[in-house]
Each structure stands twice: as C-alpha cells, then as structure tokens.
PDB file of C-alpha atoms in Angstrom:
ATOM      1  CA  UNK A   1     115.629  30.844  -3.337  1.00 89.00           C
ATOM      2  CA  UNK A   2     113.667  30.134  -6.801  1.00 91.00           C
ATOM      3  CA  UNK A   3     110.832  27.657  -7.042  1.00 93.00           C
ATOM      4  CA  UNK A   4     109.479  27.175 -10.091  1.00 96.00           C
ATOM      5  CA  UNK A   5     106.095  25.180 -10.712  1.00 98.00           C
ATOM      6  CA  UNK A   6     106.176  22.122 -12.501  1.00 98.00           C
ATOM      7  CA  UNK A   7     102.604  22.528 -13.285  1.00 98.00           C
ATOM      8  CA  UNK A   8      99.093  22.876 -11.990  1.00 98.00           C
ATOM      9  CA  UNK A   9      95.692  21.655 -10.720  1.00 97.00           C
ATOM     10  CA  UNK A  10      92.648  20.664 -13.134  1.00 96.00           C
ATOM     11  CA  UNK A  11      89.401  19.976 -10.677  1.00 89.00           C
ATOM     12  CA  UNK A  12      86.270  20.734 -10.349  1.00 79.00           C
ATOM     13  CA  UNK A  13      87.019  22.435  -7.031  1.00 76.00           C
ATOM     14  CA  UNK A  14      86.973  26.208  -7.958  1.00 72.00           C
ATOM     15  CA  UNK A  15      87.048  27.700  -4.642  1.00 67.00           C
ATOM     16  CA  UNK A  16      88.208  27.100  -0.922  1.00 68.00           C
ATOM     17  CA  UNK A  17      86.181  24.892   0.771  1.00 59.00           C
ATOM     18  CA  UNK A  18      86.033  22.488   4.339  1.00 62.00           C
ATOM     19  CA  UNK A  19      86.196  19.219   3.050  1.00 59.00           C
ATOM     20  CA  UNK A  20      84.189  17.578   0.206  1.00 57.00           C
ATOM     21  CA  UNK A  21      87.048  16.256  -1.662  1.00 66.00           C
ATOM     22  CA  UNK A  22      87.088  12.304  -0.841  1.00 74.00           C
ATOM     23  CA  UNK A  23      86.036  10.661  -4.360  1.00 79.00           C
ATOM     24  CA  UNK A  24      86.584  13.351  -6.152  1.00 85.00           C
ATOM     25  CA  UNK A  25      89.366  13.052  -9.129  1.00 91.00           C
ATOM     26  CA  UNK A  26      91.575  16.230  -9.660  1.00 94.00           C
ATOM     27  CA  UNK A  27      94.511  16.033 -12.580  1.00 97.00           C
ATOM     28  CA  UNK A  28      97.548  17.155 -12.124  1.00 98.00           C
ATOM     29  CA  UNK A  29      98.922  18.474 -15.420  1.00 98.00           C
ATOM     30  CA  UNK A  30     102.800  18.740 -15.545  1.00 98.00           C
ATOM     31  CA  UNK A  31     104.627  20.775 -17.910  1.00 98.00           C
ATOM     32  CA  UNK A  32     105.246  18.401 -20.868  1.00 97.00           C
ATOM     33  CA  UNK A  33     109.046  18.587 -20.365  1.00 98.00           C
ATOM     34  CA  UNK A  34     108.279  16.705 -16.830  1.00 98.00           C
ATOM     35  CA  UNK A  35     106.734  13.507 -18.672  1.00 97.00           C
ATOM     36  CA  UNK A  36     109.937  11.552 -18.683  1.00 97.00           C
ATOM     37  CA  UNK A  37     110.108  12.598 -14.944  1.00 97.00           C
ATOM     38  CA  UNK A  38     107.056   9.999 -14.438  1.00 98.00           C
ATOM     39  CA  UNK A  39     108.449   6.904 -15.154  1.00 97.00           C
ATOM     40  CA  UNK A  40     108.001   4.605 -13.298  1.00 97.00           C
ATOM     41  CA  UNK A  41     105.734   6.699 -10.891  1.00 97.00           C
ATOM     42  CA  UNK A  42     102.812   4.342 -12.179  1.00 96.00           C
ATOM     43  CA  UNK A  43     104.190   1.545  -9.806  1.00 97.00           C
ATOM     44  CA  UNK A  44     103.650   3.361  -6.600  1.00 97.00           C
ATOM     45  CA  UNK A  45      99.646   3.636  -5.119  1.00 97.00           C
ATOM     46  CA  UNK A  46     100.340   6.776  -3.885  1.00 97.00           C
ATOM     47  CA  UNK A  47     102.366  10.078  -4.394  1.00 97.00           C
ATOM     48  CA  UNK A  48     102.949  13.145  -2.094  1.00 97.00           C
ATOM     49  CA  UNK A  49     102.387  16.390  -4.002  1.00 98.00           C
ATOM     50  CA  UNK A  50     103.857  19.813  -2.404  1.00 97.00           C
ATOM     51  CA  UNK A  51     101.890  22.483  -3.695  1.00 96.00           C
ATOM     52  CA  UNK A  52     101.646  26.417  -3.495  1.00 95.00           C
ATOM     53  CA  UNK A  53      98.515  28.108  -2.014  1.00 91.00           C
ATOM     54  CA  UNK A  54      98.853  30.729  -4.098  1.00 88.00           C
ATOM     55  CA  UNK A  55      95.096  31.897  -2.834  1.00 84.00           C
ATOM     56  CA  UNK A  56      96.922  32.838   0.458  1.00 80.00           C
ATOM     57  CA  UNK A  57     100.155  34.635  -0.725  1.00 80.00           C
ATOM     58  CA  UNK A  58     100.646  37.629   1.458  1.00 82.00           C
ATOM     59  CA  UNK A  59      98.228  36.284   4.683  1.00 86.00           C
ATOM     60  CA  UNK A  60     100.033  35.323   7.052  1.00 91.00           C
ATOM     61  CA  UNK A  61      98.282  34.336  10.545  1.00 90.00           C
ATOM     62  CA  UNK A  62     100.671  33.586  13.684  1.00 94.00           C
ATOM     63  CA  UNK A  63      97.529  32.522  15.814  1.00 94.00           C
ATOM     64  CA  UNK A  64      94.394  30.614  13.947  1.00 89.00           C
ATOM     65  CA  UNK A  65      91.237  28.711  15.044  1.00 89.00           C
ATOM     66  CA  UNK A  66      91.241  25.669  12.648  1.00 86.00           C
ATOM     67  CA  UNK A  67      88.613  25.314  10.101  1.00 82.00           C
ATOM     68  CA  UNK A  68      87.607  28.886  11.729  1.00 82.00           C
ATOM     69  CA  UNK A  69      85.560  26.193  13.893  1.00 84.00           C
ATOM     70  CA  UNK A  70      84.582  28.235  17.749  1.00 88.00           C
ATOM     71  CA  UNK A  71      84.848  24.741  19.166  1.00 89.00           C
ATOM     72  CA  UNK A  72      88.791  24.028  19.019  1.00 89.00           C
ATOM     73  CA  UNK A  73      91.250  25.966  20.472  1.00 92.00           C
ATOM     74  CA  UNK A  74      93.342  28.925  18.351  1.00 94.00           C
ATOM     75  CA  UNK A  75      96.509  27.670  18.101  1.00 92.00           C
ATOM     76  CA  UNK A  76      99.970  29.057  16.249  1.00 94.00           C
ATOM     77  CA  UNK A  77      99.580  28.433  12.864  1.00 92.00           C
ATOM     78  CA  UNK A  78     102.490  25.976  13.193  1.00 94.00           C
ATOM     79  CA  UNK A  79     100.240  23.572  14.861  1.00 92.00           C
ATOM     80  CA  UNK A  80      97.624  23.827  12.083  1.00 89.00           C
ATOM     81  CA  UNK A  81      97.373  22.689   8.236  1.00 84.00           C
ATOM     82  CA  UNK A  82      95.778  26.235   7.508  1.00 85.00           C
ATOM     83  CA  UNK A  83      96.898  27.920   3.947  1.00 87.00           C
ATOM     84  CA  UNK A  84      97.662  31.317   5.922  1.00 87.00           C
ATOM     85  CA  UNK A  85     101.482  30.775   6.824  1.00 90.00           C
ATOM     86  CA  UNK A  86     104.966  32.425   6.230  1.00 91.00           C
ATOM     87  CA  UNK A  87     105.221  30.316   3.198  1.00 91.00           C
ATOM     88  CA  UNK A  88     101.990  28.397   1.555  1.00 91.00           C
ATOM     89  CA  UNK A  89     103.265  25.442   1.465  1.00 94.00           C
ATOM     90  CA  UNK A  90     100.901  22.454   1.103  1.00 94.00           C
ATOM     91  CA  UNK A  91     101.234  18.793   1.400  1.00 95.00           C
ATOM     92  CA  UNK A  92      99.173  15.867   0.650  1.00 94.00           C
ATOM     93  CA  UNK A  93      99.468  12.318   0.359  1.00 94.00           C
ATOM     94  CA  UNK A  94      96.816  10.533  -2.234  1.00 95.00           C
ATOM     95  CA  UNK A  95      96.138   7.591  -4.382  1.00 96.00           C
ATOM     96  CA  UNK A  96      97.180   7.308  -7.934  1.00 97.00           C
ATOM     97  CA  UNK A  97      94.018   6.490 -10.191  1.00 97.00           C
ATOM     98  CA  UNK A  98      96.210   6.864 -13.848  1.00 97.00           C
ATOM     99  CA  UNK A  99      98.936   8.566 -15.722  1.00 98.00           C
ATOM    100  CA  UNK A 100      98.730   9.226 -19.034  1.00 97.00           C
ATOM    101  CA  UNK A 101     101.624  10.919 -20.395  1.00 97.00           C
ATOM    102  CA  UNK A 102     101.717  14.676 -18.150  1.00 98.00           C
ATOM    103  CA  UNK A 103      98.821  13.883 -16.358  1.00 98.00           C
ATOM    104  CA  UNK A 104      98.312  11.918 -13.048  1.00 98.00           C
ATOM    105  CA  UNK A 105      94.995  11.729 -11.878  1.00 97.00           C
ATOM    106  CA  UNK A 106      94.466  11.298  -8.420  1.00 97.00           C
ATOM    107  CA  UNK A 107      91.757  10.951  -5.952  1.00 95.00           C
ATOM    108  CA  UNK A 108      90.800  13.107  -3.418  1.00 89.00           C
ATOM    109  CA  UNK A 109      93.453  15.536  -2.876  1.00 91.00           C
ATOM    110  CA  UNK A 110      92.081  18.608  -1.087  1.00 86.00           C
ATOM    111  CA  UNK A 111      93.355  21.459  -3.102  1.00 89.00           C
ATOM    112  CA  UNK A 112      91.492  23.845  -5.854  1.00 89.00           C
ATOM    113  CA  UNK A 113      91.424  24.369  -9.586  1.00 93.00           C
ATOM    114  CA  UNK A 114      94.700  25.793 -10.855  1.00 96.00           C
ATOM    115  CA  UNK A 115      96.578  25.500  -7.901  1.00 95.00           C
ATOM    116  CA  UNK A 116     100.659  25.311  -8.333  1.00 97.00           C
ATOM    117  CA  UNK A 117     102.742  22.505  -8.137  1.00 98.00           C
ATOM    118  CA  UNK A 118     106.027  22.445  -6.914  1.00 98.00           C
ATOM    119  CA  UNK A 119     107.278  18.847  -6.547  1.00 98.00           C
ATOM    120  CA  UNK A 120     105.801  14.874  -6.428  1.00 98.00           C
ATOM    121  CA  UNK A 121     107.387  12.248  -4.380  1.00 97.00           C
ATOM    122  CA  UNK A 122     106.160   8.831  -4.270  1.00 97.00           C
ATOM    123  CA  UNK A 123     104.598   7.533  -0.855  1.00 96.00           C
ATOM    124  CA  UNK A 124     107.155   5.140   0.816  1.00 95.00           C
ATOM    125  CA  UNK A 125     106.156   3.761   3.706  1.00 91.00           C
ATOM    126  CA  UNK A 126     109.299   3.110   5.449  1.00 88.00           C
ATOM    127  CA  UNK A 127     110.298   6.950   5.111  1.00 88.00           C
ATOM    128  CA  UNK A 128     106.806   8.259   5.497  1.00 87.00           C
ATOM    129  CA  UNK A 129     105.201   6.821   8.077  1.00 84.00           C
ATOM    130  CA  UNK A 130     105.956   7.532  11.528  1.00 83.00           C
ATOM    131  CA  UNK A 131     107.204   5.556  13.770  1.00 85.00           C
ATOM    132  CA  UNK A 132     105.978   4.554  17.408  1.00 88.00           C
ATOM    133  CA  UNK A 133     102.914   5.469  18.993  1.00 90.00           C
ATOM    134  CA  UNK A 134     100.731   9.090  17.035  1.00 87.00           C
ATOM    135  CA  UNK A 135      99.470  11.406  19.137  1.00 89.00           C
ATOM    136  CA  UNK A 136      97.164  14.428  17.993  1.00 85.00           C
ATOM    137  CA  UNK A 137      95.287  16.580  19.775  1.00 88.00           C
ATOM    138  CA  UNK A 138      91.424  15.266  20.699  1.00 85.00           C
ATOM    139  CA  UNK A 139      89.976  18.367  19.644  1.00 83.00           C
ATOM    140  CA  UNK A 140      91.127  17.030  15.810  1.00 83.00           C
ATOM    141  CA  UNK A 141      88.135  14.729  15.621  1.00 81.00           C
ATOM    142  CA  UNK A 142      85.702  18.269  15.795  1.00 79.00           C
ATOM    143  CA  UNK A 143      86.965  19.464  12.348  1.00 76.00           C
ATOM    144  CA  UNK A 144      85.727  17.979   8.748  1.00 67.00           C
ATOM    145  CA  UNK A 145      87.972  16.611   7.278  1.00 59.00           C
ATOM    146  CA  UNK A 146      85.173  15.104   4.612  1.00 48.00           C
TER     147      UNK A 146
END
C-alpha cells in the first residue's frame, strides 16, 4: 500500500493537547496540483478530512485509558479515538469557513500544526449519519472534548 499526502496542517496548535480547538481556524494547505480537486467543494458546509498522526508513528497501544483520564475505563484502543493505533489514522468532520485556491480553512478541527493529509470528502448526510437510535458509552460525557 502507498499513501501519499495531499498536503498539510497550518494552525496555531503546535503540540498535542485535550481539547481547546472549538473556534479556532486551522488551514489546510493542499499541494497546488490538488486545486482543481476543490471545485465545487465550496458548496458543501462541511468536509471530512482523514489525516495521519504522524506524532504517533511507531506507538501502538492495544489497551488505553481515554484522554489518560483515571475516571473512565481502559478500553482496546479500537473503542477509543486515541492517536496510538496500528495505523494513525484520524478522522474529523468540520465546517468550511473559505477556500481560496489550495487552501480551505476550517473551524475547529482537533489536529496540530503540520499534520498530514491524506484525503477530503464532503459531509453528506444521507451517507454519514447514522441511522436509528446512537448509543455511546456514559462514561463519554467525563472526557473534554472542548
């Protein structure tokens, strides 16, 4: 398999960090070959953006205590969003604020400064949101998320 980033992360977040990141705007720069790739991205208020946590490559942790928080239970790493997995995969689904040629800047998205990007999808709610009745976990509402 061969991933290649299509660009990276400009923010002012420069290190990991629990939450924090509501309001904030982070850009995410494209290679300039990608620009045509954006059209008609500007007509969707939101965009998924898969990302590498390249700050984790080589940790991997089968069992982890979310948010490293004593109160929750540790739980397979499968049944987290923790960066410390077989492949650092991230996801997250934000608002657009503007794109300007390579550059979509978003709000919000909980990643750091010069993070990899691997792909963006636009948000579609009849393919993205789940169906039926969501059920997480209660101890969820004990981690900070903001």
């Amino acid at each position: 398999m061969n991933i290649e980033a299509i660009g990276y992360i400009k923010s002012e977040i420069k290190k990991h960090q629990l939450g924090g990141f509501e309001g904030k705007i982070t850009e995410i720069v494209l290679k300039e070959e990608y620009e045509k790739a954006l059209e008609g991205l500007g007509d969707y208020s939101h965009i998924i953006v898969i990302y590498w946590m390249n700050e984790a490559e080589g940790i991997v942790k089968l069992r982890y205590r979310p948010q490293g928080n004593p109160n929750v239970p540790e739980l397979g790493i499968f049944a987290t969003r923790c960066q410390w997995r077989p492949n650092c995969i991230g996801i997250s689904t934000v608002p657009v604020v503007e794109i300007k040629k390579n550059v979509i800047k978003v709000k919000g998205l909980d990643i750091i400064d010069k993070t990899p990007v691997l792909d963006i999808k636009p948000y579609l709610p009849d393919y993205d949101k789940p169906e039926g009745k969501i059920k997480i976990p209660g101890w969820t509402s004990m981690l900070t998320y903001k």
